[in-house]
Amino acid sequence: MNIIIALLPAIGWGIMPWIVNKVPASKPSNQILGVGLGATLVGIIVTIAKQPATSLPVFLISLLSGAFWTIGQIGQFISFTKIGVSKTMPISTGLQLVGNTLIGALIFSEWHSQNDFLFGSIALLVIIVGVILTAYTEKDADESKKATKKDFLFLILTTVGYLVYSAFPKTISANAESMFLPQTLGILLGAIIYLLFSKQQVAFKQKASYLDIFAGIAFGIAAYTYIISAQLNGVTNAFIYGQLSVIISTLGGMTLLGEKQEGKELLTTLAGLALIVVGAVL
């Protein structure tokens, strides 16, 4: 049973890109609203069932961290339209792993021994090489799906949202379940703010936004089962299993979404994926 719980986050996070890309006429604006609504729905159900205690500081910090997550997710959704799921996901995951590792080491002093510094540095190098490999595109490939420096920079900048989402909860001492609903509310709030400031309020009236709720439910289930997995299997094991989501989403992009890769490009993508997962394990 523990292994099933450990794999649920990877499955939920891995299939989320499939769902939003299979919804007819779904744009990033629809996707971020749908995910916000779906995740909040899961958050409400979990809170009603578990009734975790919370406080105003915990609620506000969790709300803010969820809003920052929206920045990272919008970056992914926009990148899906530019370079595809199978390119976006490994690059984005690798950037998150590098960023979270550096934040943990430099800000939260999570590297204590020489071995921590040694293996941590090796892991960073392995992940960076993996990201470079997954970004490789054949010269004769479709120009519209090549990962350019501009695309890479865009992912780096929006990944900051994910990093803040991960880092903020470390600044307080609170039960993960007590942070779950305010984080999902923060995701929905961030989505609404994005739609208002980008003048895409039409998304509130579009059918695609509400079909994308299923992607939000997948995310919400994945996020909550990650909390359970951390309790049952330990934080390290839960994290490692969670990284398998990048394999699911990337391979799904190549097959279910028709993002064709061949020859050297396919080999480098698969090799890069393997290195990113190995770096996560290290």
Short mmCIF file of C-alpha atoms in Angstrom, two decimals:
data_model
loop_
_atom_site.label_atom_id
_atom_site.label_comp_id
_atom_site.label_asym_id
_atom_site.label_seq_id
_atom_site.Cartn_x
_atom_site.Cartn_y
_atom_site.Cartn_z
CA MET A 1 0.00 0.00 0.00
CA ASN A 2 2.83 2.40 0.84
CA ILE A 3 4.33 2.05 -2.66
CA ILE A 4 0.95 2.86 -4.23
CA ILE A 5 0.66 6.02 -2.12
CA ALA A 6 4.25 6.91 -3.05
CA LEU A 7 3.48 6.63 -6.79
CA LEU A 8 0.21 8.62 -6.74
CA PRO A 9 1.94 12.05 -6.66
CA ALA A 10 4.08 11.12 -9.67
CA ILE A 11 1.01 9.90 -11.56
CA GLY A 12 -1.09 12.97 -10.69
CA TRP A 13 1.63 15.49 -11.53
CA GLY A 14 2.66 13.48 -14.59
CA ILE A 15 -0.76 13.32 -16.22
CA MET A 16 -1.70 16.94 -15.53
CA PRO A 17 0.04 18.19 -18.72
CA TRP A 18 -1.70 15.44 -20.70
CA ILE A 19 -5.12 16.54 -19.48
CA VAL A 20 -4.76 20.26 -20.24
CA ASN A 21 -3.37 19.51 -23.69
CA LYS A 22 -6.24 17.15 -24.51
CA VAL A 23 -8.97 19.67 -23.61
CA PRO A 24 -10.30 21.21 -26.86
CA ALA A 25 -9.49 24.91 -27.36
CA SER A 26 -7.67 25.07 -24.02
CA LYS A 27 -5.25 27.97 -23.64
CA PRO A 28 -2.89 28.79 -20.74
CA SER A 29 -5.51 31.15 -19.32
CA ASN A 30 -8.09 28.34 -19.23
CA GLN A 31 -5.58 25.89 -17.84
CA ILE A 32 -4.42 27.98 -14.89
CA LEU A 33 -8.01 28.84 -13.92
CA GLY A 34 -9.12 25.22 -14.20
CA VAL A 35 -6.17 23.99 -12.15
CA GLY A 36 -6.85 26.61 -9.48
CA LEU A 37 -10.51 25.58 -9.25
CA GLY A 38 -9.76 21.86 -9.21
CA ALA A 39 -6.97 22.11 -6.65
CA THR A 40 -9.15 24.26 -4.38
CA LEU A 41 -11.95 21.70 -4.61
CA VAL A 42 -9.56 18.99 -3.38
CA GLY A 43 -8.30 21.35 -0.67
CA ILE A 44 -11.83 21.97 0.62
CA ILE A 45 -12.67 18.25 0.69
CA VAL A 46 -9.44 17.39 2.54
CA THR A 47 -9.98 20.17 5.08
CA ILE A 48 -13.57 19.13 5.77
CA ALA A 49 -12.45 15.52 6.22
CA LYS A 50 -9.31 16.15 8.31
CA GLN A 51 -10.15 19.48 9.99
CA PRO A 52 -6.51 20.48 10.61
CA ALA A 53 -5.79 23.30 13.06
CA THR A 54 -4.20 26.44 11.62
CA SER A 55 -3.34 30.03 12.49
CA LEU A 56 -3.47 33.36 10.66
CA PRO A 57 0.33 33.51 9.97
CA VAL A 58 0.31 29.93 8.64
CA PHE A 59 -2.76 30.67 6.50
CA LEU A 60 -1.30 33.86 5.00
CA ILE A 61 2.15 32.43 4.25
CA SER A 62 0.57 29.33 2.70
CA LEU A 63 -1.79 31.52 0.65
CA LEU A 64 1.14 33.58 -0.63
CA SER A 65 3.20 30.51 -1.48
CA GLY A 66 0.28 29.12 -3.50
CA ALA A 67 -0.03 32.39 -5.41
CA PHE A 68 3.67 32.21 -6.32
CA TRP A 69 3.17 28.62 -7.56
CA THR A 70 0.80 30.09 -10.14
CA ILE A 71 3.71 32.01 -11.69
CA GLY A 72 5.68 28.82 -12.22
CA GLN A 73 2.69 26.93 -13.58
CA ILE A 74 1.73 29.69 -16.02
CA GLY A 75 5.33 29.52 -17.25
CA GLN A 76 4.91 25.79 -17.89
CA PHE A 77 1.55 26.16 -19.62
CA ILE A 78 2.84 28.88 -21.96
CA SER A 79 5.96 26.83 -22.67
CA PHE A 80 3.78 23.83 -23.60
CA THR A 81 2.43 25.90 -26.50
CA LYS A 82 5.90 26.99 -27.59
CA ILE A 83 8.19 23.96 -27.23
CA GLY A 84 5.84 21.16 -26.19
CA VAL A 85 5.36 19.11 -23.02
CA SER A 86 8.23 16.70 -23.72
CA LYS A 87 10.73 19.60 -23.78
CA THR A 88 9.17 21.82 -21.12
CA MET A 89 8.76 19.27 -18.33
CA PRO A 90 12.34 17.95 -18.00
CA ILE A 91 13.80 21.45 -18.35
CA SER A 92 11.38 22.90 -15.79
CA THR A 93 11.86 20.00 -13.38
CA GLY A 94 15.62 20.25 -13.63
CA LEU A 95 15.54 23.99 -12.96
CA GLN A 96 13.33 23.42 -9.91
CA LEU A 97 15.67 20.75 -8.54
CA VAL A 98 18.71 22.99 -8.98
CA GLY A 99 16.95 26.00 -7.47
CA ASN A 100 15.50 24.15 -4.49
CA THR A 101 18.84 22.46 -3.78
CA LEU A 102 20.69 25.78 -3.78
CA ILE A 103 18.04 27.45 -1.60
CA GLY A 104 18.15 24.56 0.85
CA ALA A 105 21.94 24.65 1.03
CA LEU A 106 22.57 28.41 1.04
CA ILE A 107 19.53 29.80 2.87
CA PHE A 108 18.29 26.98 5.10
CA SER A 109 21.73 25.39 5.75
CA GLU A 110 20.59 21.89 4.79
CA TRP A 111 24.10 20.81 3.82
CA HIS A 112 25.89 20.03 7.09
CA SER A 113 28.84 17.75 6.27
CA GLN A 114 31.51 17.44 3.61
CA ASN A 115 29.57 14.52 2.14
CA ASP A 116 26.50 16.74 1.83
CA PHE A 117 28.52 19.29 -0.12
CA LEU A 118 30.20 16.61 -2.24
CA PHE A 119 27.08 14.68 -3.21
CA GLY A 120 24.98 17.85 -3.42
CA SER A 121 27.44 19.41 -5.87
CA ILE A 122 27.61 16.22 -7.94
CA ALA A 123 23.80 16.05 -8.03
CA LEU A 124 23.59 19.66 -9.24
CA LEU A 125 26.10 18.99 -12.00
CA VAL A 126 24.28 15.84 -13.09
CA ILE A 127 20.93 17.66 -13.20
CA ILE A 128 22.37 20.59 -15.16
CA VAL A 129 23.84 18.22 -17.76
CA GLY A 130 20.46 16.45 -17.90
CA VAL A 131 18.65 19.74 -18.54
CA ILE A 132 21.09 20.64 -21.34
CA LEU A 133 20.56 17.24 -22.96
CA THR A 134 16.77 17.42 -22.82
CA ALA A 135 16.86 20.91 -24.39
CA TYR A 136 18.75 19.57 -27.45
CA THR A 137 16.85 19.78 -30.74
CA GLU A 138 17.88 18.48 -34.15
CA LYS A 139 18.85 21.20 -36.62
CA ASP A 140 16.21 20.09 -39.12
CA ALA A 141 13.45 19.91 -36.50
CA ASP A 142 10.30 22.05 -36.61
CA GLU A 143 11.48 25.60 -35.88
CA SER A 144 8.33 26.33 -33.88
CA LYS A 145 9.17 23.60 -31.37
CA LYS A 146 12.87 24.32 -30.85
CA ALA A 147 13.88 25.35 -27.33
CA THR A 148 15.57 28.72 -27.87
CA LYS A 149 17.56 30.80 -25.38
CA LYS A 150 14.47 32.99 -25.00
CA ASP A 151 12.34 29.96 -24.08
CA PHE A 152 14.99 28.80 -21.63
CA LEU A 153 15.20 32.25 -19.99
CA PHE A 154 11.41 32.42 -19.75
CA LEU A 155 11.34 29.08 -17.90
CA ILE A 156 14.14 30.20 -15.57
CA LEU A 157 12.30 33.41 -14.65
CA THR A 158 8.91 31.76 -14.08
CA THR A 159 10.49 28.87 -12.16
CA VAL A 160 11.19 31.43 -9.42
CA GLY A 161 7.48 31.10 -8.60
CA TYR A 162 7.90 27.38 -7.89
CA LEU A 163 10.98 28.07 -5.75
CA VAL A 164 9.15 30.60 -3.58
CA TYR A 165 6.23 28.14 -3.28
CA SER A 166 8.64 25.50 -1.97
CA ALA A 167 10.70 27.82 0.24
CA PHE A 168 7.99 29.82 2.04
CA PRO A 169 6.59 26.88 4.06
CA LYS A 170 10.09 26.22 5.42
CA THR A 171 10.00 29.59 7.18
CA ILE A 172 7.26 28.41 9.56
CA SER A 173 6.60 25.39 11.74
CA ALA A 174 3.24 23.94 10.75
CA ASN A 175 1.51 20.68 9.87
CA ALA A 176 1.46 20.15 6.11
CA GLU A 177 -2.27 19.44 6.15
CA SER A 178 -2.97 22.82 7.78
CA MET A 179 -1.20 24.52 4.86
CA PHE A 180 -2.92 22.55 2.11
CA LEU A 181 -6.20 24.48 1.71
CA PRO A 182 -4.67 27.98 1.91
CA GLN A 183 -2.07 26.96 -0.66
CA THR A 184 -4.75 25.79 -3.08
CA LEU A 185 -6.71 29.00 -2.42
CA GLY A 186 -3.50 30.90 -3.19
CA ILE A 187 -3.25 29.06 -6.52
CA LEU A 188 -6.81 30.09 -7.38
CA LEU A 189 -6.17 33.67 -6.24
CA GLY A 190 -2.99 33.82 -8.33
CA ALA A 191 -4.90 32.52 -11.35
CA ILE A 192 -7.61 35.16 -10.96
CA ILE A 193 -5.03 37.96 -10.55
CA TYR A 194 -3.21 36.73 -13.69
CA LEU A 195 -6.42 36.72 -15.74
CA LEU A 196 -7.39 40.20 -14.56
CA PHE A 197 -3.99 41.80 -15.16
CA SER A 198 -3.52 40.09 -18.54
CA LYS A 199 -7.08 41.09 -19.53
CA GLN A 200 -8.16 37.52 -20.22
CA GLN A 201 -11.37 37.58 -18.16
CA VAL A 202 -13.09 35.77 -21.04
CA ALA A 203 -11.58 32.58 -19.60
CA PHE A 204 -14.19 32.71 -16.81
CA LYS A 205 -16.90 32.12 -19.44
CA GLN A 206 -15.14 29.49 -21.55
CA LYS A 207 -15.97 25.78 -21.34
CA ALA A 208 -12.28 24.80 -21.57
CA SER A 209 -11.58 26.41 -18.18
CA TYR A 210 -14.07 24.12 -16.48
CA LEU A 211 -12.90 21.00 -18.30
CA ASP A 212 -9.40 21.86 -17.08
CA ILE A 213 -10.70 21.43 -13.52
CA PHE A 214 -9.89 17.74 -13.97
CA ALA A 215 -6.21 18.71 -14.30
CA GLY A 216 -6.53 20.68 -11.07
CA ILE A 217 -8.07 17.69 -9.33
CA ALA A 218 -5.15 15.55 -10.53
CA PHE A 219 -2.73 18.13 -9.14
CA GLY A 220 -4.63 18.42 -5.84
CA ILE A 221 -4.71 14.65 -5.32
CA ALA A 222 -1.00 14.44 -6.17
CA ALA A 223 -0.12 17.25 -3.75
CA TYR A 224 -2.13 15.74 -0.90
CA THR A 225 -0.92 12.17 -1.42
CA TYR A 226 2.62 13.57 -1.39
CA ILE A 227 1.94 14.76 2.16
CA ILE A 228 0.68 11.29 3.09
CA SER A 229 3.63 9.61 1.34
CA ALA A 230 6.08 11.79 3.28
CA GLN A 231 4.44 10.61 6.50
CA LEU A 232 4.42 6.92 5.50
CA ASN A 233 7.65 6.62 3.52
CA GLY A 234 9.74 9.54 4.76
CA VAL A 235 10.37 12.87 3.05
CA THR A 236 13.38 11.62 1.05
CA ASN A 237 11.59 8.60 -0.43
CA ALA A 238 8.44 10.62 -1.13
CA PHE A 239 10.53 13.22 -2.97
CA ILE A 240 12.36 10.60 -5.06
CA TYR A 241 9.14 8.85 -6.11
CA GLY A 242 7.57 12.21 -6.87
CA GLN A 243 10.29 13.00 -9.42
CA LEU A 244 9.07 10.10 -11.56
CA SER A 245 6.34 12.50 -12.73
CA VAL A 246 8.78 14.04 -15.19
CA ILE A 247 9.18 10.66 -16.90
CA ILE A 248 5.40 10.18 -17.12
CA SER A 249 4.75 13.67 -18.51
CA THR A 250 7.67 13.62 -20.96
CA LEU A 251 6.97 10.17 -22.39
CA GLY A 252 3.27 11.05 -22.52
CA GLY A 253 4.13 14.14 -24.53
CA MET A 254 6.06 12.04 -27.03
CA THR A 255 3.31 9.43 -27.39
CA LEU A 256 -0.17 10.63 -26.41
CA LEU A 257 0.39 14.24 -27.50
CA GLY A 258 2.26 13.36 -30.69
CA GLU A 259 5.41 15.38 -29.93
CA LYS A 260 7.60 13.31 -32.21
CA GLN A 261 11.30 12.94 -31.44
CA GLU A 262 13.71 10.74 -33.38
CA GLY A 263 17.34 9.78 -33.62
CA LYS A 264 19.86 11.84 -31.68
CA GLU A 265 17.18 14.13 -30.24
CA LEU A 266 15.25 11.18 -28.76
CA LEU A 267 18.41 9.66 -27.29
CA THR A 268 19.54 12.92 -25.72
CA THR A 269 16.08 13.54 -24.25
CA LEU A 270 15.96 10.08 -22.69
CA ALA A 271 19.54 10.41 -21.41
CA GLY A 272 18.75 13.83 -19.97
CA LEU A 273 15.64 12.45 -18.25
CA ALA A 274 17.69 9.68 -16.68
CA LEU A 275 20.30 12.15 -15.41
CA ILE A 276 17.64 14.45 -13.91
CA VAL A 277 16.12 11.52 -12.00
CA VAL A 278 19.56 10.30 -10.89
CA GLY A 279 20.43 13.82 -9.73
CA ALA A 280 17.18 13.97 -7.76
CA VAL A 281 18.02 10.67 -6.06
CA LEU A 282 21.54 11.88 -5.17
#
